Coordinates of N, CA and C in Angstrom, one line a residue:
M28 N 0.8 -1.2 0.0 CA 0.0 0.0 0.0 C 0.9 1.2 0.0
K29 N 1.9 1.2 0.8 CA 2.8 2.4 0.9 C 3.5 2.5 -0.5
Q30 N 3.8 1.4 -1.1 CA 4.5 1.5 -2.4 C 3.6 2.1 -3.4
K31 N 2.4 1.8 -3.4 CA 1.4 2.4 -4.3 C 1.3 3.9 -4.2
Q32 N 1.3 4.4 -3.0 CA 1.2 5.8 -2.7 C 2.4 6.5 -3.1
Q33 N 3.6 5.8 -2.9 CA 4.9 6.4 -3.3 C 4.9 6.6 -4.8
K34 N 4.4 5.5 -5.6 CA 4.4 5.6 -7.0 C 3.5 6.7 -7.5
Q35 N 2.3 6.8 -6.9 CA 1.4 7.9 -7.3 C 2.0 9.3 -7.1
S36 N 2.7 9.5 -5.9 CA 3.3 10.8 -5.7 C 4.4 11.1 -6.6
I37 N 5.2 10.0 -7.0 CA 6.3 10.2 -8.0 C 5.7 10.6 -9.3
R38 N 4.6 9.9 -9.7 CA 4.0 10.1 -11.0 C 3.4 11.6 -11.1
S39 N 2.8 12.0 -10.0 CA 2.3 13.4 -10.0 C 3.4 14.4 -10.1
E40 N 4.5 14.2 -9.4 CA 5.7 15.1 -9.5 C 6.2 15.2 -10.9
V41 N 6.3 14.0 -11.6 CA 6.7 13.9 -13.0 C 5.8 14.7 -13.9
E42 N 4.5 14.5 -13.7 CA 3.5 15.2 -14.5 C 3.6 16.7 -14.3
E43 N 3.8 17.2 -13.0 CA 3.9 18.6 -12.7 C 5.1 19.2 -13.4
T44 N 6.2 18.5 -13.4 CA 7.4 19.0 -14.1 C 7.2 19.0 -15.6
K45 N 6.5 18.1 -16.2 CA 6.2 18.0 -17.6 C 5.2 19.0 -18.1
S46 N 4.2 19.3 -17.3 CA 3.2 20.3 -17.7 C 3.8 21.7 -17.7
P47 N 3.6 22.4 -18.8 CA 4.1 23.8 -18.9 C 3.4 24.8 -18.0
G48 N 4.1 25.8 -17.5 CA 3.5 26.8 -16.6 C 2.7 27.9 -17.4
K49 N 2.0 28.7 -16.8 CA 1.2 29.7 -17.4 C 2.1 30.8 -18.2
L50 N 3.3 31.1 -17.5 CA 4.2 32.0 -18.1 C 4.8 31.5 -19.4
Q51 N 5.1 30.2 -19.4 CA 5.7 29.5 -20.6 C 4.6 29.5 -21.7
V52 N 3.4 29.3 -21.3 CA 2.3 29.3 -22.3 C 2.1 30.6 -22.9
F53 N 2.2 31.7 -22.1 CA 2.1 33.1 -22.6 C 3.2 33.4 -23.6
F54 N 4.5 33.0 -23.2 CA 5.6 33.3 -24.1 C 5.5 32.5 -25.4
M55 N 5.1 31.3 -25.3 CA 5.1 30.4 -26.5 C 4.0 30.7 -27.4
L56 N 2.8 31.0 -26.9 CA 1.6 31.2 -27.7 C 1.3 32.6 -28.1
I57 N 1.7 33.6 -27.3 CA 1.3 35.0 -27.5 C 2.6 35.9 -27.8
F58 N 3.5 35.9 -26.9 CA 4.6 36.9 -27.0 C 5.5 36.6 -28.2
V59 N 6.0 35.4 -28.3 CA 6.9 35.1 -29.4 C 6.3 35.2 -30.8
P60 N 5.0 34.8 -31.0 CA 4.4 35.0 -32.3 C 4.2 36.5 -32.6
L61 N 3.8 37.2 -31.5 CA 3.6 38.7 -31.7 C 4.9 39.4 -32.0
L62 N 6.0 39.1 -31.4 CA 7.3 39.6 -31.6 C 7.7 39.3 -33.1
F63 N 7.5 38.1 -33.5 CA 7.8 37.6 -34.8 C 7.0 38.4 -35.9
L64 N 5.7 38.6 -35.5 CA 4.8 39.4 -36.5 C 5.3 40.8 -36.6
I65 N 5.7 41.4 -35.5 CA 6.2 42.8 -35.5 C 7.4 42.9 -36.3
F66 N 8.3 41.9 -36.1 CA 9.6 41.9 -36.9 C 9.3 41.8 -38.4
I67 N 8.4 40.9 -38.8 CA 8.1 40.7 -40.2 C 7.5 42.0 -40.7
S68 N 6.6 42.7 -39.9 CA 5.9 43.9 -40.4 C 7.0 45.0 -40.6
L69 N 7.9 45.1 -39.7 CA 9.0 46.1 -39.9 C 9.8 45.9 -41.1
I70 N 10.1 44.6 -41.4 CA 10.8 44.3 -42.6 C 10.0 44.7 -43.9
V71 N 8.7 44.3 -43.9 CA 7.9 44.6 -45.0 C 7.8 46.2 -45.2
L72 N 7.6 46.9 -44.1 CA 7.5 48.4 -44.2 C 8.7 49.0 -44.7
S73 N 9.9 48.5 -44.3 CA 11.2 49.0 -44.7 C 11.3 48.7 -46.2
I74 N 10.9 47.6 -46.7 CA 11.0 47.3 -48.1 C 10.1 48.2 -48.9
L75 N 8.9 48.5 -48.3 CA 7.9 49.5 -49.0 C 8.3 50.9 -48.8
D76 N 9.5 51.2 -48.2 CA 10.0 52.6 -48.0 C 9.0 53.4 -47.2
F77 N 8.5 52.8 -46.1 CA 7.6 53.4 -45.2 C 8.3 53.6 -43.9
N78 N 8.6 54.9 -43.5 CA 9.4 55.2 -42.3 C 8.4 55.4 -41.1
I79 N 8.4 54.3 -40.3 CA 7.4 54.3 -39.2 C 7.8 55.3 -38.1
V80 N 9.1 55.6 -38.0 CA 9.6 56.5 -37.0 C 9.0 57.9 -37.3
E81 N 9.2 58.4 -38.6 CA 8.7 59.7 -39.0 C 7.2 59.8 -38.8
K82 N 6.4 58.7 -39.2 CA 5.0 58.7 -39.1 C 4.6 58.8 -37.6
A83 N 5.3 58.1 -36.8 CA 5.0 58.1 -35.4 C 5.2 59.5 -34.8
E84 N 6.4 60.2 -35.2 CA 6.7 61.5 -34.7 C 5.6 62.5 -35.2
E85 N 5.2 62.4 -36.5 CA 4.1 63.2 -37.0 C 2.8 63.1 -36.2
A86 N 2.5 61.9 -35.8 CA 1.3 61.6 -35.0 C 1.5 62.0 -33.5
G87 N 2.7 62.4 -33.1 CA 3.0 62.8 -31.7 C 3.3 61.6 -30.8
I88 N 3.7 60.5 -31.4 CA 4.0 59.3 -30.6 C 5.5 59.1 -30.5
S89 N 6.0 58.9 -29.4 CA 7.4 58.7 -29.2 C 7.7 57.2 -29.1
I90 N 8.5 56.7 -29.9 CA 8.8 55.2 -29.8 C 10.1 55.1 -29.0
P91 N 10.0 54.3 -27.9 CA 11.2 54.1 -27.0 C 12.2 53.3 -27.8
F92 N 13.5 53.6 -27.4 CA 14.7 52.9 -27.9 C 14.9 53.3 -29.4
I93 N 14.0 54.1 -30.0 CA 14.3 54.5 -31.4 C 14.2 56.0 -31.5
S94 N 15.3 56.6 -31.9 CA 15.3 58.0 -31.9 C 16.1 58.5 -33.1
G95 N 15.5 59.4 -33.9 CA 16.2 59.9 -35.1 C 17.2 60.9 -34.7
D96 N 16.8 61.9 -34.0 CA 17.7 63.0 -33.6 C 17.7 63.0 -32.1
E97 N 18.8 62.4 -31.6 CA 18.9 62.4 -30.1 C 19.5 63.8 -29.7
E98 N 19.0 64.3 -28.6 CA 19.5 65.5 -28.1 C 20.8 65.2 -27.4
V99 N 21.8 66.0 -27.8 CA 23.1 65.8 -27.2 C 23.4 67.0 -26.3
L100 N 23.6 66.7 -25.1 CA 23.9 67.7 -24.1 C 25.3 68.2 -24.2
E101 N 25.5 69.4 -24.5 CA 26.8 70.0 -24.7 C 27.4 70.2 -23.3
A102 N 28.7 70.0 -23.3 CA 29.4 70.2 -22.0 C 29.5 71.7 -21.8
P103 N 29.3 72.2 -20.6 CA 29.4 73.6 -20.4 C 30.8 74.2 -20.8
E104 N 30.7 75.4 -21.4 CA 32.0 76.0 -21.9 C 32.8 76.4 -20.7
N105 N 34.1 76.4 -21.0 CA 35.1 76.8 -20.0 C 34.8 78.2 -19.6
P106 N 34.6 78.6 -18.3 CA 34.3 80.0 -18.0 C 35.4 81.0 -18.3
E107 N 36.6 80.5 -18.2 CA 37.7 81.4 -18.6 C 37.7 81.7 -20.1
K108 N 37.5 80.7 -20.9 CA 37.4 80.9 -22.3 C 36.3 81.8 -22.7
R109 N 35.2 81.7 -22.0 CA 34.0 82.5 -22.2 C 34.3 83.9 -21.9
I110 N 35.0 84.2 -20.7 CA 35.3 85.5 -20.3 C 36.2 86.2 -21.4
V111 N 37.2 85.4 -21.8 CA 38.2 85.9 -22.8 C 37.4 86.3 -24.1
S112 N 36.5 85.4 -24.5 CA 35.7 85.7 -25.7 C 34.9 86.9 -25.6
L113 N 34.2 87.1 -24.4 CA 33.4 88.3 -24.2 C 34.3 89.5 -24.2
Q114 N 35.4 89.5 -23.5 CA 36.3 90.6 -23.5 C 36.8 91.0 -24.9
A115 N 37.1 90.0 -25.8 CA 37.4 90.3 -27.1 C 36.3 91.0 -27.9
Q116 N 35.1 90.5 -27.7 CA 33.9 91.1 -28.3 C 33.7 92.5 -27.8
I117 N 33.9 92.8 -26.5 CA 33.8 94.1 -26.0 C 34.8 95.1 -26.6
E118 N 36.1 94.6 -26.7 CA 37.1 95.4 -27.3 C 36.8 95.7 -28.8
E119 N 36.3 94.7 -29.5 CA 35.9 94.9 -30.9 C 34.8 96.0 -31.0
K120 N 33.8 95.9 -30.1 CA 32.8 96.9 -30.1 C 33.3 98.3 -29.8
D121 N 34.2 98.4 -28.9 CA 34.8 99.6 -28.5 C 35.6 100.3 -29.7
V122 N 36.3 99.5 -30.4 CA 37.0 100.0 -31.6 C 36.0 100.5 -32.6
Y123 N 35.0 99.7 -32.8 CA 33.9 100.2 -33.8 C 33.3 101.5 -33.4
I124 N 33.0 101.6 -32.1 CA 32.3 102.8 -31.5 C 33.3 104.0 -31.7
T125 N 34.6 103.8 -31.5 CA 35.6 104.8 -31.6 C 35.6 105.3 -33.1
Q126 N 35.6 104.3 -34.0 CA 35.6 104.7 -35.5 C 34.4 105.5 -35.8
L127 N 33.2 105.1 -35.3 CA 32.0 105.8 -35.6 C 32.0 107.2 -35.0
E128 N 32.6 107.4 -33.8 CA 32.7 108.7 -33.2 C 33.6 109.6 -34.0
Q129 N 34.7 109.0 -34.5 CA 35.6 109.8 -35.3 C 35.0 110.2 -36.6
E130 N 34.2 109.3 -37.2 CA 33.5 109.6 -38.5 C 32.5 110.7 -38.2
M131 N 31.8 110.7 -37.0 CA 30.8 111.6 -36.7 C 31.4 113.0 -36.5
V132 N 32.6 113.1 -35.8 CA 33.3 114.3 -35.7 C 33.7 114.9 -37.0
S133 N 34.2 114.0 -37.9 CA 34.6 114.5 -39.2 C 33.4 115.0 -40.0
L134 N 32.3 114.3 -39.9 CA 31.1 114.8 -40.6 C 30.6 116.1 -40.0
E135 N 30.7 116.3 -38.7 CA 30.3 117.5 -38.1 C 31.2 118.7 -38.5
D136 N 32.6 118.4 -38.6 CA 33.5 119.4 -39.2 C 33.1 119.8 -40.6
E137 N 32.9 118.8 -41.4 CA 32.5 119.0 -42.8 C 31.2 119.8 -42.8
N138 N 30.2 119.4 -42.0 CA 29.0 120.1 -41.9 C 29.1 121.6 -41.5
D139 N 30.0 121.8 -40.5 CA 30.3 123.2 -40.1 C 30.9 124.0 -41.3
L140 N 31.8 123.4 -42.0 CA 32.4 124.1 -43.2 C 31.3 124.4 -44.3
L141 N 30.4 123.4 -44.5 CA 29.4 123.6 -45.5 C 28.4 124.7 -45.0
I142 N 28.1 124.7 -43.7 CA 27.2 125.7 -43.2 C 27.9 127.1 -43.3
E143 N 29.2 127.1 -43.0 CA 29.9 128.4 -43.2 C 29.9 128.9 -44.6
G144 N 30.2 127.9 -45.5 CA 30.2 128.3 -47.0 C 28.8 128.7 -47.4
Q145 N 27.8 128.1 -46.9 CA 26.4 128.4 -47.3 C 26.1 129.8 -46.8
E146 N 26.5 130.1 -45.6 CA 26.2 131.5 -45.0 C 26.9 132.6 -45.8
K147 N 28.2 132.3 -46.2 CA 28.9 133.2 -47.1 C 28.2 133.5 -48.4
L148 N 27.8 132.4 -49.0 CA 27.0 132.5 -50.3 C 25.7 133.3 -50.1
Q149 N 25.0 133.0 -49.0 CA 23.8 133.7 -48.7 C 24.0 135.2 -48.6
A150 N 25.1 135.5 -47.8 CA 25.5 136.9 -47.6 C 25.8 137.6 -48.9
E151 N 26.5 136.9 -49.8 CA 26.9 137.4 -51.1 C 25.7 137.7 -52.0
I152 N 24.7 136.7 -51.9 CA 23.5 136.8 -52.7 C 22.7 138.0 -52.2
E153 N 22.6 138.2 -50.9 CA 21.9 139.3 -50.3 C 22.5 140.6 -50.7
R154 N 23.9 140.7 -50.7 CA 24.6 141.9 -51.1 C 24.3 142.2 -52.5
L155 N 24.4 141.2 -53.4 CA 24.2 141.5 -54.8 C 22.7 141.9 -55.1
Q156 N 21.8 141.3 -54.3 CA 20.4 141.7 -54.5 C 20.2 143.1 -54.0
A157 N 20.9 143.5 -52.9 CA 20.8 144.9 -52.4 C 21.4 145.9 -53.5
E158 N 22.5 145.5 -54.0 CA 23.1 146.3 -55.1 C 22.2 146.5 -56.3
R159 N 21.6 145.3 -56.7 CA 20.7 145.4 -57.8 C 19.5 146.2 -57.6
E160 N 19.0 146.1 -56.4 CA 17.8 146.9 -56.0 C 18.2 148.4 -56.0
A161 N 19.4 148.7 -55.5 CA 19.9 150.1 -55.4 C 20.1 150.6 -56.8
A162 N 20.7 149.8 -57.7 CA 20.9 150.2 -59.1 C 19.6 150.4 -59.8
G163 N 18.6 149.5 -59.5 CA 17.3 149.6 -60.1 C 16.6 150.9 -59.7
R164 N 16.7 151.3 -58.4 CA 16.1 152.5 -57.9 C 16.9 153.7 -58.6
E165 N 18.2 153.6 -58.7 CA 18.9 154.7 -59.3 C 18.6 154.9 -60.8
F166 N 18.5 153.8 -61.5 CA 18.1 153.8 -62.9 C 16.7 154.4 -63.1
A167 N 15.8 154.0 -62.1 CA 14.4 154.5 -62.2 C 14.4 156.0 -62.0
E168 N 15.3 156.5 -61.1 CA 15.4 157.9 -60.9 C 15.9 158.6 -62.2
V169 N 16.9 158.0 -62.8 CA 17.4 158.6 -64.1 C 16.4 158.7 -65.1
V170 N 15.6 157.6 -65.3 CA 14.5 157.5 -66.3 C 13.5 158.6 -66.0
S171 N 13.2 158.8 -64.7 CA 12.1 159.8 -64.4 C 12.7 161.2 -64.7
V172 N 14.0 161.4 -64.5 CA 14.6 162.7 -64.9 C 14.4 162.9 -66.4
Y173 N 14.7 161.9 -67.2 CA 14.5 162.0 -68.7 C 13.0 162.2 -69.0
E174 N 12.1 161.6 -68.3 CA 10.7 161.7 -68.5 C 10.3 163.2 -68.3
D175 N 10.9 163.9 -67.3 CA 10.5 165.2 -67.0 C 11.2 166.2 -68.0
M176 N 12.2 165.8 -68.8 CA 12.8 166.7 -69.7 C 12.0 166.8 -71.0
K177 N 12.3 167.8 -71.8 CA 11.8 167.9 -73.1 C 12.7 167.1 -74.1
G178 N 12.1 166.8 -75.3 CA 12.8 166.0 -76.2 C 14.1 166.6 -76.7
K179 N 14.0 168.0 -77.0 CA 15.2 168.7 -77.5 C 16.3 168.8 -76.5
E180 N 15.9 168.7 -75.2 CA 16.9 168.7 -74.1 C 17.5 167.3 -73.9
A181 N 16.8 166.3 -74.0 CA 17.2 165.0 -73.8 C 18.0 164.4 -74.9
A182 N 17.7 164.9 -76.2 CA 18.4 164.3 -77.3 C 19.9 164.4 -77.3
P183 N 20.5 165.6 -77.1 CA 21.9 165.7 -77.1 C 22.6 164.9 -76.0
I184 N 21.9 164.8 -74.8 CA 22.5 164.0 -73.7 C 22.5 162.5 -74.1
I185 N 21.4 162.0 -74.7 CA 21.3 160.6 -75.1 C 22.5 160.3 -76.1
M186 N 22.7 161.3 -77.0 CA 23.7 161.0 -78.1 C 25.1 161.0 -77.5
D187 N 25.3 161.7 -76.3 CA 26.6 161.7 -75.7 C 26.9 160.4 -74.9
L188 N 25.8 159.6 -74.5 CA 26.0 158.4 -73.8 C 26.5 157.3 -74.7
N189 N 27.1 156.2 -74.1 CA 27.4 155.0 -74.9 C 26.1 154.3 -75.3
D190 N 26.3 153.6 -76.4 CA 25.0 153.0 -77.0 C 24.3 152.1 -76.0
E191 N 25.0 151.4 -75.1 CA 24.3 150.4 -74.2 C 23.4 151.2 -73.2
D192 N 24.0 152.3 -72.6 CA 23.2 153.1 -71.7 C 22.1 153.9 -72.4
A193 N 22.4 154.4 -73.6 CA 21.4 155.1 -74.3 C 20.2 154.2 -74.7
I194 N 20.5 152.9 -75.1 CA 19.4 152.0 -75.4 C 18.6 151.6 -74.2
R195 N 19.3 151.4 -73.0 CA 18.5 151.1 -71.8 C 17.6 152.2 -71.4
I196 N 18.1 153.5 -71.5 CA 17.2 154.6 -71.1 C 16.1 154.8 -72.1
L197 N 16.4 154.7 -73.4 CA 15.3 154.9 -74.4 C 14.3 153.7 -74.3
S198 N 14.7 152.5 -74.0 CA 13.8 151.4 -73.8 C 12.8 151.5 -72.6
S199 N 13.3 152.3 -71.6 CA 12.5 152.5 -70.4 C 11.6 153.7 -70.5
L200 N 11.8 154.6 -71.5 CA 10.9 155.8 -71.6 C 9.6 155.4 -72.3
S201 N 8.7 156.3 -72.2 CA 7.4 156.1 -72.9 C 7.6 156.3 -74.4
A202 N 6.7 155.8 -75.2 CA 6.8 155.9 -76.6 C 6.7 157.4 -77.1
E203 N 5.9 158.2 -76.4 CA 5.8 159.6 -76.8 C 7.1 160.4 -76.5
M204 N 7.7 160.0 -75.4 CA 9.0 160.7 -75.1 C 10.1 160.3 -76.1
V205 N 10.1 159.0 -76.4 CA 11.1 158.5 -77.4 C 10.9 159.2 -78.7
A206 N 9.7 159.4 -79.2 CA 9.4 160.0 -80.4 C 9.8 161.5 -80.4
E207 N 9.6 162.1 -79.3 CA 10.0 163.5 -79.1 C 11.5 163.7 -79.2
I208 N 12.2 162.7 -78.5 CA 13.7 162.7 -78.6 C 14.2 162.5 -80.0
F209 N 13.6 161.5 -80.7 CA 14.1 161.2 -82.0 C 13.8 162.4 -83.0
S210 N 12.7 163.1 -82.8 CA 12.4 164.2 -83.6 C 13.4 165.4 -83.4
A211 N 14.1 165.4 -82.2 CA 15.1 166.4 -82.0 C 16.5 166.0 -82.4
M212 N 16.7 164.8 -82.8 CA 18.0 164.2 -83.3 C 18.1 164.4 -84.8
P213 N 19.3 164.3 -85.3 CA 19.5 164.2 -86.7 C 18.9 162.9 -87.2
S214 N 18.4 162.9 -88.4 CA 17.7 161.7 -88.8 C 18.5 160.4 -88.8
A215 N 19.9 160.6 -89.1 CA 20.7 159.4 -89.2 C 20.9 158.8 -87.8
E216 N 21.0 159.7 -86.7 CA 21.1 159.2 -85.3 C 19.8 158.5 -84.9
A217 N 18.7 159.2 -85.2 CA 17.4 158.6 -84.9 C 17.2 157.2 -85.5
A218 N 17.7 157.1 -86.8 CA 17.5 155.8 -87.5 C 18.5 154.7 -86.8
R219 N 19.7 155.2 -86.4 CA 20.6 154.2 -85.8 C 20.1 153.7 -84.4
Y220 N 19.6 154.6 -83.6 CA 19.0 154.2 -82.3 C 17.8 153.3 -82.5
T221 N 17.0 153.7 -83.5 CA 15.8 152.8 -83.8 C 16.2 151.4 -84.1
E222 N 17.3 151.3 -84.9 CA 17.7 150.0 -85.3 C 18.3 149.2 -84.1
L223 N 19.0 149.9 -83.3 CA 19.6 149.3 -82.1 C 18.5 148.8 -81.1
I224 N 17.5 149.6 -80.9 CA 16.4 149.2 -80.0 C 15.6 148.0 -80.6
S225 N 15.4 148.0 -81.9 CA 14.7 146.9 -82.5 C 15.5 145.6 -82.5
S226 N 16.8 145.7 -82.7 CA 17.6 144.5 -82.6 C 17.7 143.9 -81.2
R227 N 17.7 144.8 -80.2 CA 17.7 144.4 -78.8 C 16.4 143.7 -78.4
T228 N 15.3 144.1 -78.9 CA 14.0 143.5 -78.5 C 13.8 142.2 -79.2
Q229 N 14.5 141.9 -80.3 CA 14.3 140.6 -81.0 C 14.9 139.4 -80.2

């Protein structure tokens, strides 16, 4: 009887060791075929030129252990080198600022010279305008004097003037006064002055 019980216990132990566990069943029936299926799918997708990593990134899904562009943490820069670099940049900026300041001073000097030249030209223009106005007033007074004279009095004075001054005065007088002066002149002189006036007005 004891032998029979021992045989049964030995048989049950052998059966327990032979029967697969639940974990072994899961690996054999689910995990391994699933892993094989994923592997085959990846091969097929790569043959079809389908980038699953890009599509996953577009969809906002991050795939672990697969990364296209891994972020590389840069080692912090040496502080001494950074300070030297910054000092070099500061010196370079200082040199550029000094150049700009020199250019600005040079432009200010040129501007002062231009302003001084402009002021001189303006003063010369004003002086010439004043002289022209004075000459115009003086000439108007001379013309008014001739207007007040009689023709026989003005004719000999006109003939004593140079042709340029005589033509200017005759051109400024009224037509009646010019006719009166011409009538008091010799006919040859009257004809000459008439020709000079007509050629000037053309």
